[in-house]
mmCIF file of C-alpha atoms and ligand atoms in Angstrom:
data_model
loop_
_atom_site.group_PDB
_atom_site.id
_atom_site.type_symbol
_atom_site.label_atom_id
_atom_site.label_comp_id
_atom_site.label_asym_id
_atom_site.label_seq_id
_atom_site.Cartn_x
_atom_site.Cartn_y
_atom_site.Cartn_z
ATOM 1 C CA UNK A 27 -11.506 -10.364 -24.966
ATOM 2 C CA UNK A 28 -13.374 -13.770 -25.535
ATOM 3 C CA UNK A 29 -10.049 -15.787 -26.220
ATOM 4 C CA UNK A 30 -10.581 -19.358 -28.012
ATOM 5 C CA UNK A 31 -7.461 -22.028 -27.578
ATOM 6 C CA UNK A 32 -7.709 -24.447 -30.194
ATOM 7 C CA UNK A 33 -6.083 -27.237 -28.846
ATOM 8 C CA UNK A 34 -5.419 -28.105 -24.951
ATOM 9 C CA UNK A 35 -2.302 -30.344 -25.086
ATOM 10 C CA UNK A 36 0.855 -29.661 -23.941
ATOM 11 C CA UNK A 37 1.272 -25.628 -25.046
ATOM 12 C CA UNK A 38 -2.706 -24.781 -25.394
ATOM 13 C CA UNK A 39 -3.219 -26.746 -21.754
ATOM 14 C CA UNK A 40 -0.239 -24.641 -20.183
ATOM 15 C CA UNK A 41 -0.584 -20.849 -21.688
ATOM 16 C CA UNK A 42 -4.879 -21.210 -21.731
ATOM 17 C CA UNK A 43 -4.928 -22.754 -18.556
ATOM 18 C CA UNK A 44 -2.755 -20.533 -16.981
ATOM 19 C CA UNK A 45 -4.872 -17.808 -18.531
ATOM 20 C CA UNK A 46 -8.129 -19.664 -17.209
ATOM 21 C CA UNK A 47 -6.570 -19.657 -13.450
ATOM 22 C CA UNK A 48 -5.508 -15.681 -13.507
ATOM 23 C CA UNK A 49 -9.452 -14.910 -14.681
ATOM 24 C CA UNK A 50 -9.323 -14.485 -18.132
ATOM 25 C CA UNK A 51 -12.311 -15.431 -20.585
ATOM 26 C CA UNK A 52 -10.864 -18.142 -21.821
ATOM 27 C CA UNK A 53 -12.706 -21.380 -23.973
ATOM 28 C CA UNK A 54 -10.994 -24.563 -25.480
ATOM 29 C CA UNK A 55 -12.054 -25.630 -28.629
ATOM 30 C CA UNK A 56 -11.364 -29.795 -28.340
ATOM 31 C CA UNK A 57 -12.189 -32.865 -29.743
ATOM 32 C CA UNK A 58 -15.262 -34.627 -27.950
ATOM 33 C CA UNK A 59 -12.688 -37.439 -25.503
ATOM 34 C CA UNK A 60 -10.573 -34.344 -24.647
ATOM 35 C CA UNK A 61 -13.482 -32.726 -23.485
ATOM 36 C CA UNK A 62 -14.377 -36.101 -21.363
ATOM 37 C CA UNK A 63 -10.738 -36.314 -19.617
ATOM 38 C CA UNK A 64 -11.139 -32.044 -19.455
ATOM 39 C CA UNK A 65 -14.406 -32.810 -17.867
ATOM 40 C CA UNK A 66 -14.032 -35.476 -15.665
ATOM 41 C CA UNK A 67 -10.263 -34.346 -13.786
ATOM 42 C CA UNK A 68 -10.030 -30.480 -14.881
ATOM 43 C CA UNK A 69 -7.122 -29.406 -16.431
ATOM 44 C CA UNK A 70 -4.317 -30.298 -14.541
ATOM 45 C CA UNK A 71 -0.674 -28.792 -14.337
ATOM 46 C CA UNK A 72 1.989 -30.105 -12.874
ATOM 47 C CA UNK A 73 5.225 -27.734 -13.258
ATOM 48 C CA UNK A 74 7.957 -27.146 -10.992
ATOM 49 C CA UNK A 75 6.324 -24.526 -9.052
ATOM 50 C CA UNK A 76 3.748 -27.125 -7.999
ATOM 51 C CA UNK A 77 -0.347 -28.626 -9.270
ATOM 52 C CA UNK A 78 -2.879 -26.908 -9.958
ATOM 53 C CA UNK A 79 -6.356 -28.387 -11.177
ATOM 54 C CA UNK A 80 -7.828 -25.775 -13.233
ATOM 55 C CA UNK A 81 -11.614 -25.672 -13.904
ATOM 56 C CA UNK A 82 -11.794 -25.050 -17.531
ATOM 57 C CA UNK A 83 -14.943 -23.947 -20.416
ATOM 58 C CA UNK A 84 -14.780 -26.224 -23.472
ATOM 59 C CA UNK A 85 -16.683 -26.391 -26.617
ATOM 60 C CA UNK A 86 -16.207 -29.182 -29.217
ATOM 61 C CA UNK A 87 -16.359 -28.094 -33.209
ATOM 62 C CA UNK A 88 -20.545 -28.247 -33.506
ATOM 63 C CA UNK A 89 -20.923 -25.964 -30.680
ATOM 64 C CA UNK A 90 -19.043 -22.943 -31.307
ATOM 65 C CA UNK A 91 -21.314 -20.216 -30.641
ATOM 66 C CA UNK A 92 -20.304 -17.104 -33.068
ATOM 67 C CA UNK A 93 -16.889 -15.526 -33.300
ATOM 68 C CA UNK A 94 -14.074 -15.373 -30.811
ATOM 69 C CA UNK A 95 -12.346 -12.031 -30.296
ATOM 70 C CA UNK A 96 -9.112 -13.796 -30.329
ATOM 71 C CA UNK A 97 -8.281 -17.346 -31.395
ATOM 72 C CA UNK A 98 -4.895 -19.165 -29.956
ATOM 73 C CA UNK A 99 -3.986 -22.052 -32.248
ATOM 74 C CA UNK A 100 -1.819 -24.657 -31.092
ATOM 75 C CA UNK A 101 -2.224 -28.034 -32.582
ATOM 76 C CA UNK A 102 0.662 -29.773 -33.711
ATOM 77 C CA UNK A 103 1.254 -29.405 -37.669
ATOM 78 C CA UNK A 104 0.131 -32.780 -38.119
ATOM 79 C CA UNK A 105 -3.333 -31.821 -36.973
ATOM 80 C CA UNK A 106 -3.203 -27.716 -38.623
ATOM 81 C CA UNK A 107 -5.828 -28.912 -41.301
ATOM 82 C CA UNK A 108 -8.553 -30.299 -39.225
ATOM 83 C CA UNK A 109 -8.181 -27.226 -36.827
ATOM 84 C CA UNK A 110 -8.701 -25.000 -39.547
ATOM 85 C CA UNK A 111 -11.730 -26.567 -40.498
ATOM 86 C CA UNK A 112 -13.212 -27.255 -37.210
ATOM 87 C CA UNK A 113 -12.166 -23.439 -36.411
ATOM 88 C CA UNK A 114 -13.958 -21.269 -38.875
ATOM 89 C CA UNK A 115 -17.517 -20.680 -37.508
ATOM 90 C CA UNK A 116 -15.019 -18.945 -34.284
ATOM 91 C CA UNK A 117 -13.252 -16.478 -36.634
ATOM 92 C CA UNK A 118 -15.516 -13.230 -37.117
ATOM 93 C CA UNK A 119 -14.309 -9.931 -39.068
ATOM 94 C CA UNK A 120 -12.501 -8.634 -36.109
ATOM 95 C CA UNK A 121 -10.591 -12.106 -35.196
ATOM 96 C CA UNK A 122 -6.921 -12.576 -34.562
ATOM 97 C CA UNK A 123 -5.425 -15.558 -34.521
ATOM 98 C CA UNK A 124 -1.968 -16.220 -32.899
ATOM 99 C CA UNK A 125 -0.588 -19.484 -34.083
ATOM 100 C CA UNK A 126 1.801 -20.925 -31.221
ATOM 101 C CA UNK A 127 3.264 -23.615 -33.576
ATOM 102 C CA UNK A 128 6.864 -24.235 -34.591
ATOM 103 C CA UNK A 129 8.443 -23.789 -37.806
ATOM 104 C CA UNK A 130 6.583 -21.092 -40.317
ATOM 105 C CA UNK A 131 4.492 -22.988 -42.711
ATOM 106 C CA UNK A 132 1.548 -23.071 -40.661
ATOM 107 C CA UNK A 133 1.285 -19.130 -41.016
ATOM 108 C CA UNK A 134 0.918 -19.711 -44.957
ATOM 109 C CA UNK A 135 -1.909 -22.369 -44.310
ATOM 110 C CA UNK A 136 -3.253 -19.606 -41.685
ATOM 111 C CA UNK A 137 -3.451 -16.883 -44.566
ATOM 112 C CA UNK A 138 -4.967 -18.914 -47.337
ATOM 113 C CA UNK A 139 -7.930 -20.068 -44.830
ATOM 114 C CA UNK A 140 -8.384 -16.821 -43.418
ATOM 115 C CA UNK A 141 -6.757 -13.673 -44.862
ATOM 116 C CA UNK A 142 -3.914 -11.317 -43.851
ATOM 117 C CA UNK A 143 -5.735 -9.223 -41.703
ATOM 118 C CA UNK A 144 -6.612 -11.934 -39.600
ATOM 119 C CA UNK A 145 -3.319 -13.878 -38.747
ATOM 120 C CA UNK A 146 -0.504 -12.895 -35.982
ATOM 121 C CA UNK A 147 2.749 -14.436 -35.766
ATOM 122 C CA UNK A 148 3.410 -16.275 -32.581
ATOM 123 C CA UNK A 149 5.870 -17.816 -30.665
ATOM 124 C CA UNK A 150 5.944 -19.999 -27.441
ATOM 125 C CA UNK A 151 8.647 -21.349 -25.173
ATOM 126 C CA UNK A 152 7.984 -24.109 -22.693
ATOM 127 C CA UNK A 153 9.426 -27.510 -22.660
ATOM 128 C CA UNK A 154 5.907 -29.641 -22.374
ATOM 129 C CA UNK A 155 4.318 -32.845 -22.538
ATOM 130 C CA UNK A 156 1.194 -35.085 -21.769
ATOM 131 C CA UNK A 157 0.746 -37.745 -19.587
ATOM 132 C CA UNK A 158 -1.340 -40.535 -20.287
ATOM 133 C CA UNK A 159 -4.270 -39.419 -18.302
ATOM 134 C CA UNK A 160 -3.962 -35.794 -20.087
ATOM 135 C CA UNK A 161 -2.049 -33.965 -17.562
ATOM 136 C CA UNK A 162 0.049 -31.196 -18.702
ATOM 137 C CA UNK A 163 3.421 -31.457 -17.289
ATOM 138 C CA UNK A 164 5.808 -28.102 -17.302
ATOM 139 C CA UNK A 165 9.184 -30.041 -17.302
ATOM 140 C CA UNK A 166 11.607 -26.497 -16.873
ATOM 141 C CA UNK A 167 10.496 -22.936 -15.461
ATOM 142 C CA UNK A 168 10.847 -21.833 -19.532
ATOM 143 C CA UNK A 169 7.555 -20.219 -19.995
ATOM 144 C CA UNK A 170 7.018 -17.172 -22.651
ATOM 145 C CA UNK A 171 4.831 -15.819 -25.267
ATOM 146 C CA UNK A 172 4.974 -13.782 -27.727
ATOM 147 C CA UNK A 173 3.154 -12.181 -30.548
ATOM 148 C CA UNK A 174 2.274 -9.784 -33.037
ATOM 149 C CA UNK A 175 1.097 -8.708 -36.599
ATOM 150 C CA UNK A 176 3.518 -10.347 -38.955
ATOM 151 C CA UNK A 177 4.091 -7.186 -41.054
ATOM 152 C CA UNK A 178 5.644 -5.766 -38.390
ATOM 153 C CA UNK A 179 3.169 -3.240 -37.484
ATOM 154 C CA UNK A 180 1.683 -0.989 -36.262
ATOM 155 C CA UNK A 181 -1.668 -2.336 -35.590
ATOM 156 C CA UNK A 182 -4.118 -0.601 -33.212
ATOM 157 C CA UNK A 183 -5.313 -4.304 -31.997
ATOM 158 C CA UNK A 184 -2.218 -5.134 -30.347
ATOM 159 C CA UNK A 185 -2.608 -3.594 -27.511
ATOM 160 C CA UNK A 186 -6.107 -5.934 -26.304
ATOM 161 C CA UNK A 187 -4.139 -9.169 -27.604
ATOM 162 C CA UNK A 188 -0.954 -8.344 -25.166
ATOM 163 C CA UNK A 189 -3.801 -7.144 -22.104
ATOM 164 C CA UNK A 190 -6.044 -10.364 -22.964
ATOM 165 C CA UNK A 191 -2.503 -12.883 -22.487
ATOM 166 C CA UNK A 192 -0.716 -11.184 -19.856
ATOM 167 C CA UNK A 193 -1.516 -10.999 -16.156
ATOM 168 C CA UNK A 194 -1.047 -14.935 -15.974
ATOM 169 C CA UNK A 195 2.214 -16.933 -14.286
ATOM 170 C CA UNK A 196 4.454 -16.667 -17.295
ATOM 171 C CA UNK A 197 6.032 -13.713 -19.544
ATOM 172 C CA UNK A 198 4.138 -12.460 -22.401
ATOM 173 C CA UNK A 199 5.366 -10.047 -24.456
ATOM 174 C CA UNK A 200 3.568 -8.315 -27.672
ATOM 175 C CA UNK A 201 5.674 -7.412 -30.227
ATOM 176 C CA UNK A 202 6.173 -6.021 -34.076
ATOM 177 C CA UNK A 203 9.238 -8.136 -34.549
ATOM 178 C CA UNK A 204 7.706 -11.559 -34.627
ATOM 179 C CA UNK A 205 8.743 -12.540 -37.940
ATOM 180 C CA UNK A 206 11.878 -12.173 -36.036
ATOM 181 C CA UNK A 207 11.578 -14.238 -33.177
ATOM 182 C CA UNK A 208 9.682 -17.404 -35.169
ATOM 183 C CA UNK A 209 12.889 -17.647 -37.268
ATOM 184 C CA UNK A 210 14.647 -17.137 -34.464
ATOM 185 C CA UNK A 211 12.462 -19.982 -32.423
ATOM 186 C CA UNK A 212 12.666 -22.191 -35.398
ATOM 187 C CA UNK A 213 16.524 -22.233 -35.377
ATOM 188 C CA UNK A 214 16.695 -22.832 -31.973
ATOM 189 C CA UNK A 215 13.811 -25.780 -31.812
ATOM 190 C CA UNK A 216 15.354 -27.229 -35.167
ATOM 191 C CA UNK A 217 18.541 -27.227 -33.919
ATOM 192 C CA UNK A 218 17.461 -29.360 -30.740
ATOM 193 C CA UNK A 219 15.125 -31.394 -32.503
ATOM 194 C CA UNK A 220 17.850 -32.200 -35.044
ATOM 195 C CA UNK A 221 20.669 -33.623 -32.196
ATOM 196 C CA UNK A 222 18.126 -35.052 -29.824
ATOM 197 C CA UNK A 223 16.092 -37.196 -32.856
ATOM 198 C CA UNK A 224 19.053 -38.217 -34.634
ATOM 199 C CA UNK A 225 21.320 -39.133 -31.505
ATOM 200 C CA UNK A 226 18.181 -40.300 -29.781
ATOM 201 C CA UNK A 227 19.143 -38.958 -26.849
ATOM 202 C CA UNK A 228 18.688 -35.609 -24.982
ATOM 203 C CA UNK A 229 21.205 -33.206 -25.458
ATOM 204 C CA UNK A 230 24.090 -33.834 -22.173
ATOM 205 C CA UNK A 231 24.287 -37.428 -23.244
ATOM 206 C CA UNK A 232 25.010 -36.277 -26.862
ATOM 207 C CA UNK A 233 27.509 -33.587 -25.407
ATOM 208 C CA UNK A 234 29.225 -36.384 -23.157
ATOM 209 C CA UNK A 235 29.631 -38.374 -26.098
ATOM 210 C CA UNK A 236 33.198 -38.450 -28.087
ATOM 211 C CA UNK A 237 32.328 -36.258 -31.595
ATOM 212 C CA UNK A 238 28.762 -35.014 -29.875
ATOM 213 C CA UNK A 239 29.851 -31.271 -28.579
ATOM 214 C CA UNK A 240 31.787 -31.150 -32.781
ATOM 215 C CA UNK A 241 28.189 -32.817 -33.929
ATOM 216 C CA UNK A 242 25.922 -30.649 -32.125
ATOM 217 C CA UNK A 243 28.275 -27.243 -33.327
ATOM 218 C CA UNK A 244 28.184 -28.483 -37.013
ATOM 219 C CA UNK A 245 24.229 -28.859 -36.613
ATOM 220 C CA UNK A 246 23.787 -25.302 -35.410
ATOM 221 C CA UNK A 247 26.268 -24.450 -37.835
ATOM 222 C CA UNK A 248 23.801 -25.501 -40.896
ATOM 223 C CA UNK A 249 20.428 -24.247 -39.288
ATOM 224 C CA UNK A 250 22.385 -20.762 -39.260
ATOM 225 C CA UNK A 251 23.575 -20.905 -42.825
ATOM 226 C CA UNK A 252 19.630 -21.924 -43.761
ATOM 227 C CA UNK A 253 17.887 -19.261 -42.009
ATOM 228 C CA UNK A 254 20.569 -16.901 -42.579
ATOM 229 C CA UNK A 255 20.737 -17.744 -46.584
ATOM 230 C CA UNK A 256 16.723 -17.547 -46.531
ATOM 231 C CA UNK A 257 16.920 -13.552 -45.386
ATOM 232 C CA UNK A 258 16.371 -14.090 -41.550
ATOM 233 C CA UNK A 259 19.840 -14.123 -39.825
ATOM 234 C CA UNK A 260 19.617 -14.487 -36.238
ATOM 235 C CA UNK A 261 20.655 -11.631 -33.741
ATOM 236 C CA UNK A 262 23.791 -12.449 -31.383
ATOM 237 C CA UNK A 263 21.587 -12.606 -28.557
ATOM 238 C CA UNK A 264 19.498 -15.950 -30.316
ATOM 239 C CA UNK A 265 22.696 -17.694 -30.787
ATOM 240 C CA UNK A 266 24.059 -16.678 -27.457
ATOM 241 C CA UNK A 267 20.520 -18.118 -26.043
ATOM 242 C CA UNK A 268 21.043 -21.322 -27.990
ATOM 243 C CA UNK A 269 24.330 -21.688 -27.246
ATOM 244 C CA UNK A 270 23.774 -20.892 -23.656
ATOM 245 C CA UNK A 271 20.942 -24.149 -23.383
ATOM 246 C CA UNK A 272 23.436 -26.672 -25.186
ATOM 247 C CA UNK A 273 25.973 -25.359 -22.367
ATOM 248 C CA UNK A 274 23.275 -25.630 -19.538
ATOM 249 C CA UNK A 275 22.120 -28.621 -21.022
ATOM 250 C CA UNK A 276 25.029 -30.296 -19.550
ATOM 251 C CA UNK A 277 23.376 -29.826 -16.138
ATOM 252 C CA UNK A 278 19.872 -29.839 -16.899
ATOM 253 C CA UNK A 279 17.985 -32.758 -19.052
ATOM 254 C CA UNK A 280 17.588 -30.836 -22.112
ATOM 255 C CA UNK A 281 15.598 -32.486 -24.940
ATOM 256 C CA UNK A 282 12.682 -31.160 -27.850
ATOM 257 C CA UNK A 283 9.139 -32.022 -27.878
ATOM 258 C CA UNK A 284 9.937 -34.065 -31.381
ATOM 259 C CA UNK A 285 12.506 -36.223 -29.075
ATOM 260 C CA UNK A 286 9.819 -36.251 -26.833
ATOM 261 C CA UNK A 287 7.047 -37.400 -29.062
ATOM 262 C CA UNK A 288 9.135 -40.199 -30.894
ATOM 263 C CA UNK A 289 10.093 -41.451 -27.221
ATOM 264 C CA UNK A 290 6.858 -41.977 -26.612
ATOM 265 C CA UNK A 291 6.030 -43.370 -30.257
ATOM 266 C CA UNK A 292 3.778 -40.518 -30.875
ATOM 267 C CA UNK A 293 3.985 -38.561 -34.312
ATOM 268 C CA UNK A 294 6.468 -36.395 -34.945
ATOM 269 C CA UNK A 295 6.809 -32.901 -36.858
ATOM 270 C CA UNK A 296 9.202 -33.863 -39.412
ATOM 271 C CA UNK A 297 7.822 -31.873 -42.642
ATOM 272 C CA UNK A 298 6.894 -28.748 -40.746
ATOM 273 C CA UNK A 299 10.158 -28.514 -38.356
ATOM 274 C CA UNK A 300 13.177 -30.499 -40.355
ATOM 275 C CA UNK A 301 11.421 -31.039 -43.803
ATOM 276 C CA UNK A 302 11.071 -27.409 -44.719
ATOM 277 C CA UNK A 303 14.087 -25.610 -43.799
ATOM 278 C CA UNK A 304 15.744 -29.055 -45.681
ATOM 279 C CA UNK A 305 13.525 -27.768 -48.525
ATOM 280 C CA UNK A 306 15.420 -23.573 -48.007
ATOM 281 C CA UNK A 307 18.445 -25.554 -48.052
ATOM 282 C CA UNK A 308 17.715 -27.396 -51.411
ATOM 283 C CA UNK A 309 16.110 -24.180 -52.546
ATOM 284 C CA UNK A 310 19.230 -21.894 -52.121
ATOM 285 C CA UNK A 311 21.762 -24.153 -52.397
ATOM 286 C CA UNK A 312 22.722 -24.596 -48.644
ATOM 287 C CA UNK A 313 24.469 -27.726 -48.030
ATOM 288 C CA UNK A 314 22.806 -29.268 -44.775
ATOM 289 C CA UNK A 315 24.197 -33.009 -44.766
ATOM 290 C CA UNK A 316 22.913 -33.505 -41.011
ATOM 291 C CA UNK A 317 19.299 -32.209 -41.594
ATOM 292 C CA UNK A 318 18.982 -34.049 -44.839
ATOM 293 C CA UNK A 319 19.725 -37.229 -42.874
ATOM 294 C CA UNK A 320 17.949 -36.252 -39.755
ATOM 295 C CA UNK A 321 14.964 -35.318 -41.979
ATOM 296 C CA UNK A 322 15.159 -38.868 -43.182
ATOM 297 C CA UNK A 323 15.787 -40.581 -40.040
ATOM 298 C CA UNK A 324 12.268 -38.530 -39.153
ATOM 299 C CA UNK A 325 10.617 -39.936 -41.866
ATOM 300 C CA UNK A 326 11.796 -43.551 -41.443
ATOM 301 C CA UNK A 327 10.527 -43.237 -38.077
ATOM 302 C CA UNK A 328 6.943 -41.742 -39.284
ATOM 303 C CA UNK A 329 6.422 -44.483 -41.875
ATOM 304 C CA UNK A 330 7.743 -47.829 -39.231
ATOM 305 C CA UNK A 331 5.465 -46.951 -36.351
HETATM 306 N N1 NDP B 29 5.696 -29.398 -26.577
HETATM 307 C C1 NDP B 29 6.398 -28.004 -26.122
HETATM 308 O O1 NDP B 29 7.098 -28.156 -25.306
HETATM 309 C C2 NDP B 29 6.579 -27.379 -27.285
HETATM 310 C C3 NDP B 29 6.002 -27.166 -28.198
HETATM 311 N N2 NDP B 29 5.493 -26.650 -29.267
HETATM 312 C C4 NDP B 29 4.793 -26.164 -30.526
HETATM 313 O O2 NDP B 29 3.792 -26.405 -30.410
HETATM 314 C C5 NDP B 29 2.629 -26.525 -30.936
HETATM 315 C C6 NDP B 29 1.555 -27.407 -30.549
HETATM 316 O O3 NDP B 29 1.761 -28.596 -29.829
HETATM 317 P P1 NDP B 29 1.660 -29.010 -28.568
HETATM 318 O O4 NDP B 29 0.714 -28.773 -27.525
HETATM 319 O O5 NDP B 29 2.940 -29.557 -27.137
HETATM 320 O O6 NDP B 29 0.834 -30.129 -28.913
HETATM 321 P P2 NDP B 29 0.331 -31.268 -27.992
HETATM 322 O O7 NDP B 29 0.317 -32.697 -28.979
HETATM 323 O O8 NDP B 29 0.488 -31.862 -26.566
HETATM 324 O O9 NDP B 29 -1.483 -30.755 -28.159
HETATM 325 C C7 NDP B 29 -1.878 -30.809 -29.235
HETATM 326 C C8 NDP B 29 -3.518 -30.497 -28.747
HETATM 327 O O10 NDP B 29 -4.329 -30.430 -29.942
HETATM 328 C C9 NDP B 29 -5.338 -30.989 -30.044
HETATM 329 N N3 NDP B 29 -6.187 -30.829 -31.482
HETATM 330 C C10 NDP B 29 -5.491 -31.526 -32.529
HETATM 331 N N4 NDP B 29 -6.470 -31.512 -33.423
HETATM 332 C C11 NDP B 29 -7.231 -30.385 -32.876
HETATM 333 C C12 NDP B 29 -8.539 -29.718 -33.861
HETATM 334 N N5 NDP B 29 -9.075 -30.219 -34.521
HETATM 335 N N6 NDP B 29 -10.006 -29.624 -32.507
HETATM 336 C C13 NDP B 29 -9.345 -29.110 -31.271
HETATM 337 N N7 NDP B 29 -7.971 -29.741 -30.661
HETATM 338 C C14 NDP B 29 -7.267 -30.625 -31.548
HETATM 339 C C15 NDP B 29 -5.129 -32.447 -29.560
HETATM 340 O O11 NDP B 29 -6.141 -33.043 -28.975
HETATM 341 P P3 NDP B 29 -6.708 -34.670 -28.946
HETATM 342 O O12 NDP B 29 -6.629 -34.692 -27.841
HETATM 343 O O13 NDP B 29 -8.063 -34.476 -29.561
HETATM 344 O O14 NDP B 29 -5.557 -35.133 -30.491
HETATM 345 C C16 NDP B 29 -3.528 -32.314 -28.730
HETATM 346 O O15 NDP B 29 -4.360 -32.237 -27.407
HETATM 347 C C17 NDP B 29 3.640 -27.935 -32.110
HETATM 348 O O16 NDP B 29 3.563 -26.835 -33.238
HETATM 349 C C18 NDP B 29 5.181 -27.657 -31.276
HETATM 350 O O17 NDP B 29 5.587 -28.036 -31.559
HETATM 351 C C19 NDP B 29 6.333 -25.453 -29.513
HETATM 352 C C20 NDP B 29 6.709 -24.823 -27.814
HETATM 353 C C21 NDP B 29 7.055 -25.973 -27.391
HETATM 354 C C1 KPL B 30 11.523 -24.519 -26.314
HETATM 355 C C2 KPL B 30 11.796 -25.866 -26.915
HETATM 356 C C3 KPL B 30 12.880 -26.986 -27.593
HETATM 357 C C4 KPL B 30 11.795 -26.583 -25.715
HETATM 358 O O1 KPL B 30 11.253 -28.139 -25.838
HETATM 359 C C5 KPL B 30 10.518 -26.312 -28.135
HETATM 360 O O2 KPL B 30 9.468 -25.427 -28.500
HETATM 361 C C6 KPL B 30 10.041 -27.772 -28.316
HETATM 362 O O3 KPL B 30 10.417 -28.491 -27.571
HETATM 363 O O4 KPL B 30 9.137 -27.816 -29.032
#
């Protein structure tokens, strides 16, 4: 499958890079500065398993040479509108788009831009960041992709999409339950995001502080109440994974991409990850004071940076 990764940052660079390394037909749609960096340095991935330098094919917006079979969208929420404009020439009648963004509201933007037949759901599990030089850093061993039709299928394109996104050095799952996985991922990531950005610390530091464990429990309880009221109660296994990750954070440095971005003075995805949950809480009459405070805190940061 001819595959276009839109964005070669922490997530796109990691998963697209690993697929390119495994010999898959991968091209990256990037902006000119990123294209220059990738041409000069290659795509460098630093991971707990070692370092790779991968020669990758790139195109910029004006250079897209016709439709791709598969597009993996890996931009931040604040880059979504521009990316949707730029990738338009890559969407043909049979193109499937798999977004990796956190949250849910990008799905509406994709469906309204390209129609429901083109849009899958997607989840990625990785703790990644970019160095000042533009190298991808995988911070922990977490590396998993899941994707599939939003309506649960069956969809005859899923086996080919699964084949195109498998066989590289990460776990990959084509699923007919992607919507549930996306809500569970949102619950997971928002909880880590609220704990770390409100307290400006990795989860382990919060747990070690007076009141930290109770605060963390209340953040999780608020998120569970919101997503449950929204009609997406998490499965017990998702809660076990979240609680296990919190417990593990006493030993393994655990943060969130929003926290890492905040520490680096970069923009944060406040509206898509926290603001949208606060909007659900208000609409559904769920009391979520910690999420409201976290959203105000992130908005103050965004306005003052
Ligand atoms: N980082 C993480 O650990 C995780 C992140 N996520 C989610 O994945 C999504 C992507 O995050 P992440 O990869 O970390 O973000 P990054 O900021 O690392 O990468 C995003 C990339 O998108 C590029 N980009 C933006 N607009 C365009 C465009 N119009 N055309 C081409 N490229 C474009 C940017 O390029 P440029 O250099 O030109 O600005 C940038 O390199 C987010 O929603 C995030 O929440 C999910 C799981 C883990
Ligand atoms: C999985 C997790 C929490 C990894 O950092 C993430 O999705 C994020 O930080 O954006």
